[in-house]
Amino acid sequence: MKFRIRKYSGYILILLREDFGMKFFLKLCCAGILALVIWEVILMNFVINTTGYSDHPILGRIAKGGISVHGIEGYSRTKLNSIGLRNSEIQSKKSDTFRILSIGDSFTQGLQVSDEETFSYLLEKELKDENNVEVINAGRPSASPAFYIHLADYNNEIFNQDYTIIQISDNDFLVDLLNTTRLFYAKEDGNSFKTVFNEGYSSNNPLLQKFPQFRDILEFSVARRGAEKFQEVLLSEATTRAASQENAINYEPVIDWVVKEMGEKYGSVVFVYLPVLDYNNISKEPSEIEKLVMNAFERHNVNFINMRDSFSDYFKKYHVPSHGFNNTIPGEGHINSTGHKLVSQKLEEFFAGRVIN
Amino acid sequence: MIVLLFMIFVKSNKIKKLFLLIASFYFYSYWDYRFVLLLFIMILANYFIGLKIEQANTLNQLRKKWLIVSVVFNLGILAFFKYFNFFLDSANILLDNVGIRFPLFEIILPVAISFIVFEVLSYTIDIYRKTNKTPNSFLDLALLVAFFPHLIAGPILKPQHFLPQLQKEITIKWKNVERGSQIFIFGLVKKLLIADHLAMFVDPVFNNPHTYSSITIWLAVLAYAIQIYCDFSGYTDMAIGSAKILGFDIPKNFDMPYISKNITEFWRRWHISLSTWLREYLYISLGGNRKGKRRQYLNLLIVMLLGGLWHGASWNFVVWGGLHGVALIIHKLYMDYIKSREINNIVYTLMSWAFTFIFVCTAWVFFRASDFSTSLTIIQKMYFISGIEGIDWFYTSLMISIVEVIVGHYIGLKIKDYAYLKLNTFVGQFVLFFILLGLLFFAPTASSPFIYFQF
C-alpha cells in the first residue's frame, strides 16, 4: 500500500512537472507572439511597411499595389499602383496631354519624402499652371540603366510619353549596372554591351537570394526589418568592395554605351545626373564616374542636367544640404525635399518652351 | 553561458574560482592576448608586496618602503605604457626651438591598464592603512583584479567589500540570474539603442564642427552628454548584471548624475568608484581639508588634473580635469564664504541645476574633441564667438533619447533602485521579448566600442 501511494504520487509529481513545463512553454510562446504582433503594428505604421512583391512577365519582380510606409531614411506613407509605381494607375495618354515619363531608381521614386515633395510631383505642379502636363514617377529602387535600356520599348509603348527624364548617379555604375545579382544588368557582348534579364532573380536581399522560400515571410514588417539588418551588414561590405573596385574597372566604355543606347531608345530625353557631394568639403573634385558621364553626354550631344552646381550653390547660400535627413546624416544618402525641389526647378527651366501646349 | 553552467554543475568552490579566473584571463586575452602576462605579473607582484607590508606589521619605515615600491611599480607601468610618448611629444614641442627632438616609441596601450593599476594600488594602500588584510589565497586577489565583468572599464572595486564575497561559497540562484539578466539587458539597451544611435550624430558634428550651425553643435554636445552617460553606465549595468548572475554584488557607478545641482554633487553621482578612489587615495593622502582652506583648494585642483590625465594622455583631458577642479573650488568658495543658509526655492534649484548641467556639457567638449583646436572651435560656436551658420540638424534619435532619459530619471527617482520583473510570469516574458526584439530591429549595424574602453 505504502509503495503504491509512493509510486502514484511519483507519477503525479511527474505529471505536474510536465504540466508546469507545458504551461511555461505556452506562456513563453504567447509572450513572444504578442511582442512580435505589437512590433509589427509599430513597424508597419512608423518604420517600414511593404506591399509585398509579385512577378510581372516583362518587368520582373515588382512591388504589389498598396500602402507603403518608409521611415528608416526620411519618412513617407504612400500608395503604390498595380505595377509598383508611386503613382495612380496609368491611364492611356490623352491627345491634349503632354506626358513626361520620369524614370530612375530610389532617388526618383523618393520614398524618403512625401508624395507632394518628389521632383516629379513638383514639376507637374509647376508646368500644369500653363499647360496640360502629366509627369509619371516611374522610379524603382535599385533600377539602373540596364533596366531602362532593356525596357525602353515596353516603356515607350505603355506610357506613350512625349518626353523622358532619366535620372542617373554614380551608384548606377558602381553598384547596380554590372551586378549580375540584379534583376536587370549589363554585360559585355563582343565590342559592346547588352542588357540581361536575370530570370533566376529572387531579391537584392542576400538572405532571400540564399533562401527564396522566405519570400512570403518577408512581407511581414518584423521579418523584413530583421532581414534588412542582415542586408545592411553585407551591403556595407559590397559598397566597400565597389569603392575599391572603382579604380579597377574601366567604366568609360560602358558609360558611353549606356548614354548612346538610352539617347537612341528614348528619343526625346533629358538626363538628370545626381552627384555625390562632400558637404564638409564642397569644393572637392567630382568623382571619376561623374567626369566620364559628363564627357559621354557631351560626346553624344544629349540633353543633360548636372545638379552639382545647384546643390552646392544652395548649400553655400543657405547651409542646407540636398541630401540626408534628420533621422540619418544630413549630406549623406538620398536627396531630401530640398534636393527634390532643386531638381524640379532645373527641370522646369529645361521644359519651359519645350512643352507643347 | 559556459561560465554559468560550470558554476552550476561544479561543486568545489576552489575549482569554481579557478575556472572564473581562467575565464577572466581568456576574456582579457580576447581584447589583447599580448598583455595577459603583464596582468598576471602585476597581480603577483602586488600580492607579494601586500604580504611584505603585512608582515612588516609595526615596522612603519619598512611598511612605507614597500608601499613606495608598490606605488612606483604600478605607476611606473602606467606611466610607461600610457604617458611615455605623451610626455616625449610635449617635450618635443617645448624644445623644438632649440633643435632638440626625442624619438617617439611605438608603445601599445594595454587594455584597461588605468583601471587595473588603480585596483592593485587600492589593495596595497588598504593593507598599508590596515583597513584590509591580505586574502587567504592568491586566487582571491587575482579574481579581485581580473574578475571579467569589471576588468575592462570598472567599476573599481573596494577590496574590503569584494574580497569577503570571494571567500563565501559561490552559488547560482534563480533570483540572482533573473535580476542580473534584467540589469544586463537594461545596460545593453542603454548602450545599443541610445548611446550608439547618438554616436551617429555626435561623430560627424565633432569631426567637422565648422560645417554645422551653433544650434546643431549645442544639440551634439547635449547628445554627447547623454551618449557618454548611457555608454558608460550601460557598460556598468552589464558588469553589475553579469556579476549578479554569478552571485556577486558590484556597487553601482552612477546615480543619475545629470540631476546634480552643483559640481560637488555631480562628482558624488558620476563614476562613483573613480571619484571615491581619488578622494580616499589621492585627496586624503595630499592632506584633504586638514591643512587649511588654501591647501584644500589646491588639493582639489591637483586631484582633478590628475584625474583628467588618468583618462587619457592628452592635454584635452588635462583641461577637462582642470575645468572640473576649478569648478569644485568655486563651489567650495561659494559654500564657505557666500552661501549663508539653505535655500529652498524652485527658481534657485532650477538655476543651480541649469548652471551645473551647462558647465558639465561644456567640459565634455574637451573630453570628446579630437584635439584642442577642435575643442576651441566648438566652444566658440557654442557661445557665438565665431560664426553661427551651418547645417541645422535636429537629429530624431536625440529627441527620443532626451524623453527616454528624462522619463528614466524620473522613474529612477521614484523607485530608487532597479525595477525587476519576474521572468516566469507572462508580463515579464513579454517585456523581455519586446526589448530583445527592439534591440534586434534598432541596434545599429556597426556599434561603436565602449567609450571608457580606451582608458
PDB file of C-alpha atoms in Angstrom, chain B residues 217-321:
ATOM      1  CA  ILE B 217      26.604  71.936 -32.074  1.00  0.00           C
ATOM      2  CA  TRP B 218      24.654  72.558 -28.887  1.00  0.00           C
ATOM      3  CA  LEU B 219      22.476  69.573 -29.700  1.00  0.00           C
ATOM      4  CA  ALA B 220      25.543  67.454 -30.431  1.00  0.00           C
ATOM      5  CA  VAL B 221      27.124  68.440 -27.126  1.00  0.00           C
ATOM      6  CA  LEU B 222      23.892  67.547 -25.351  1.00  0.00           C
ATOM      7  CA  ALA B 223      23.808  64.301 -27.308  1.00  0.00           C
ATOM      8  CA  TYR B 224      27.353  63.509 -26.241  1.00  0.00           C
ATOM      9  CA  ALA B 225      26.456  64.130 -22.610  1.00  0.00           C
ATOM     10  CA  ILE B 226      23.699  61.543 -22.965  1.00  0.00           C
ATOM     11  CA  GLN B 227      25.856  59.236 -25.072  1.00  0.00           C
ATOM     12  CA  ILE B 228      28.741  59.059 -22.620  1.00  0.00           C
ATOM     13  CA  TYR B 229      26.365  58.562 -19.725  1.00  0.00           C
ATOM     14  CA  CYS B 230      24.414  55.779 -21.432  1.00  0.00           C
ATOM     15  CA  ASP B 231      27.575  54.209 -22.836  1.00  0.00           C
ATOM     16  CA  PHE B 232      29.451  54.101 -19.574  1.00  0.00           C
ATOM     17  CA  SER B 233      26.510  53.416 -17.274  1.00  0.00           C
ATOM     18  CA  GLY B 234      25.292  50.854 -19.796  1.00  0.00           C
ATOM     19  CA  TYR B 235      28.612  49.067 -19.551  1.00  0.00           C
ATOM     20  CA  THR B 236      28.480  49.296 -15.759  1.00  0.00           C
ATOM     21  CA  ASP B 237      24.983  47.819 -15.749  1.00  0.00           C
ATOM     22  CA  MET B 238      26.190  44.962 -17.903  1.00  0.00           C
ATOM     23  CA  ALA B 239      29.059  44.438 -15.462  1.00  0.00           C
ATOM     24  CA  ILE B 240      26.724  44.567 -12.445  1.00  0.00           C
ATOM     25  CA  GLY B 241      24.231  42.283 -14.190  1.00  0.00           C
ATOM     26  CA  SER B 242      26.752  39.639 -15.196  1.00  0.00           C
ATOM     27  CA  ALA B 243      28.346  39.718 -11.735  1.00  0.00           C
ATOM     28  CA  LYS B 244      24.898  39.372 -10.184  1.00  0.00           C
ATOM     29  CA  ILE B 245      24.154  36.313 -12.284  1.00  0.00           C
ATOM     30  CA  LEU B 246      27.284  34.712 -10.857  1.00  0.00           C
ATOM     31  CA  GLY B 247      26.231  35.677  -7.338  1.00  0.00           C
ATOM     32  CA  PHE B 248      28.459  38.720  -6.805  1.00  0.00           C
ATOM     33  CA  ASP B 249      27.426  42.241  -5.913  1.00  0.00           C
ATOM     34  CA  ILE B 250      29.233  45.100  -7.594  1.00  0.00           C
ATOM     35  CA  PRO B 251      28.409  48.595  -6.400  1.00  0.00           C
ATOM     36  CA  LYS B 252      26.696  50.979  -8.776  1.00  0.00           C
ATOM     37  CA  ASN B 253      28.901  53.516 -10.501  1.00  0.00           C
ATOM     38  CA  PHE B 254      26.306  56.153 -11.408  1.00  0.00           C
ATOM     39  CA  ASP B 255      23.461  57.718  -9.509  1.00  0.00           C
ATOM     40  CA  MET B 256      21.583  59.897 -12.007  1.00  0.00           C
ATOM     41  CA  PRO B 257      24.423  62.425 -12.319  1.00  0.00           C
ATOM     42  CA  TYR B 258      22.548  64.844 -14.533  1.00  0.00           C
ATOM     43  CA  ILE B 259      20.129  65.820 -11.788  1.00  0.00           C
ATOM     44  CA  SER B 260      23.027  67.319  -9.820  1.00  0.00           C
ATOM     45  CA  LYS B 261      22.558  70.872  -8.621  1.00  0.00           C
ATOM     46  CA  ASN B 262      26.237  71.575  -8.130  1.00  0.00           C
ATOM     47  CA  ILE B 263      29.535  70.171  -9.273  1.00  0.00           C
ATOM     48  CA  THR B 264      30.333  68.555  -5.908  1.00  0.00           C
ATOM     49  CA  GLU B 265      27.094  66.621  -6.109  1.00  0.00           C
ATOM     50  CA  PHE B 266      27.903  65.698  -9.724  1.00  0.00           C
ATOM     51  CA  TRP B 267      31.104  64.021  -8.616  1.00  0.00           C
ATOM     52  CA  ARG B 268      29.212  62.069  -5.985  1.00  0.00           C
ATOM     53  CA  ARG B 269      26.951  60.720  -8.700  1.00  0.00           C
ATOM     54  CA  TRP B 270      29.308  60.290 -11.705  1.00  0.00           C
ATOM     55  CA  HIS B 271      31.818  57.441 -11.954  1.00  0.00           C
ATOM     56  CA  ILE B 272      31.427  56.915  -8.227  1.00  0.00           C
ATOM     57  CA  SER B 273      34.181  54.305  -7.941  1.00  0.00           C
ATOM     58  CA  LEU B 274      36.750  56.634  -9.527  1.00  0.00           C
ATOM     59  CA  SER B 275      35.779  59.698  -7.521  1.00  0.00           C
ATOM     60  CA  THR B 276      35.814  57.562  -4.361  1.00  0.00           C
ATOM     61  CA  TRP B 277      39.248  56.231  -5.258  1.00  0.00           C
ATOM     62  CA  LEU B 278      40.597  59.731  -5.936  1.00  0.00           C
ATOM     63  CA  ARG B 279      39.160  61.008  -2.683  1.00  0.00           C
ATOM     64  CA  GLU B 280      40.389  58.174  -0.491  1.00  0.00           C
ATOM     65  CA  TYR B 281      43.795  57.503  -2.004  1.00  0.00           C
ATOM     66  CA  LEU B 282      44.870  60.820  -3.500  1.00  0.00           C
ATOM     67  CA  TYR B 283      42.945  63.705  -1.955  1.00  0.00           C
ATOM     68  CA  ILE B 284      43.260  62.405   1.622  1.00  0.00           C
ATOM     69  CA  SER B 285      46.908  61.450   1.049  1.00  0.00           C
ATOM     70  CA  LEU B 286      47.606  65.025  -0.065  1.00  0.00           C
ATOM     71  CA  GLY B 287      46.063  66.268   3.151  1.00  0.00           C
ATOM     72  CA  GLY B 288      42.451  66.660   2.164  1.00  0.00           C
ATOM     73  CA  ASN B 289      40.849  69.520   4.064  1.00  0.00           C
ATOM     74  CA  ARG B 290      43.040  69.100   7.130  1.00  0.00           C
ATOM     75  CA  LYS B 291      45.675  71.674   6.185  1.00  0.00           C
ATOM     76  CA  GLY B 292      43.625  74.807   5.725  1.00  0.00           C
ATOM     77  CA  LYS B 293      41.329  76.144   3.050  1.00  0.00           C
ATOM     78  CA  ARG B 294      44.000  77.140   0.537  1.00  0.00           C
ATOM     79  CA  ARG B 295      45.637  73.762   0.685  1.00  0.00           C
ATOM     80  CA  GLN B 296      42.228  72.131   0.328  1.00  0.00           C
ATOM     81  CA  TYR B 297      41.513  74.054  -2.870  1.00  0.00           C
ATOM     82  CA  LEU B 298      44.958  73.225  -4.223  1.00  0.00           C
ATOM     83  CA  ASN B 299      44.442  69.553  -3.402  1.00  0.00           C
ATOM     84  CA  LEU B 300      41.129  69.585  -5.252  1.00  0.00           C
ATOM     85  CA  LEU B 301      42.786  71.066  -8.321  1.00  0.00           C
ATOM     86  CA  ILE B 302      45.666  68.572  -8.256  1.00  0.00           C
ATOM     87  CA  VAL B 303      43.295  65.636  -7.836  1.00  0.00           C
ATOM     88  CA  MET B 304      41.100  66.718 -10.744  1.00  0.00           C
ATOM     89  CA  LEU B 305      44.071  67.483 -13.004  1.00  0.00           C
ATOM     90  CA  LEU B 306      45.471  64.026 -12.341  1.00  0.00           C
ATOM     91  CA  GLY B 307      42.011  62.558 -12.677  1.00  0.00           C
ATOM     92  CA  GLY B 308      41.737  64.138 -16.094  1.00  0.00           C
ATOM     93  CA  LEU B 309      45.165  62.868 -17.086  1.00  0.00           C
ATOM     94  CA  TRP B 310      44.182  59.375 -15.915  1.00  0.00           C
ATOM     95  CA  HIS B 311      41.537  59.309 -18.634  1.00  0.00           C
ATOM     96  CA  GLY B 312      43.954  59.820 -21.456  1.00  0.00           C
ATOM     97  CA  ALA B 313      47.368  61.039 -22.495  1.00  0.00           C
ATOM     98  CA  SER B 314      46.231  64.296 -23.992  1.00  0.00           C
ATOM     99  CA  TRP B 315      46.131  67.919 -22.878  1.00  0.00           C
ATOM    100  CA  ASN B 316      42.432  67.890 -23.690  1.00  0.00           C
ATOM    101  CA  PHE B 317      41.824  65.558 -20.758  1.00  0.00           C
ATOM    102  CA  VAL B 318      44.030  67.683 -18.513  1.00  0.00           C
ATOM    103  CA  VAL B 319      41.985  70.757 -19.448  1.00  0.00           C
ATOM    104  CA  TRP B 320      38.787  68.815 -18.775  1.00  0.00           C
ATOM    105  CA  GLY B 321      40.071  67.790 -15.349  1.00  0.00           C
TER     106      GLY B 321
END
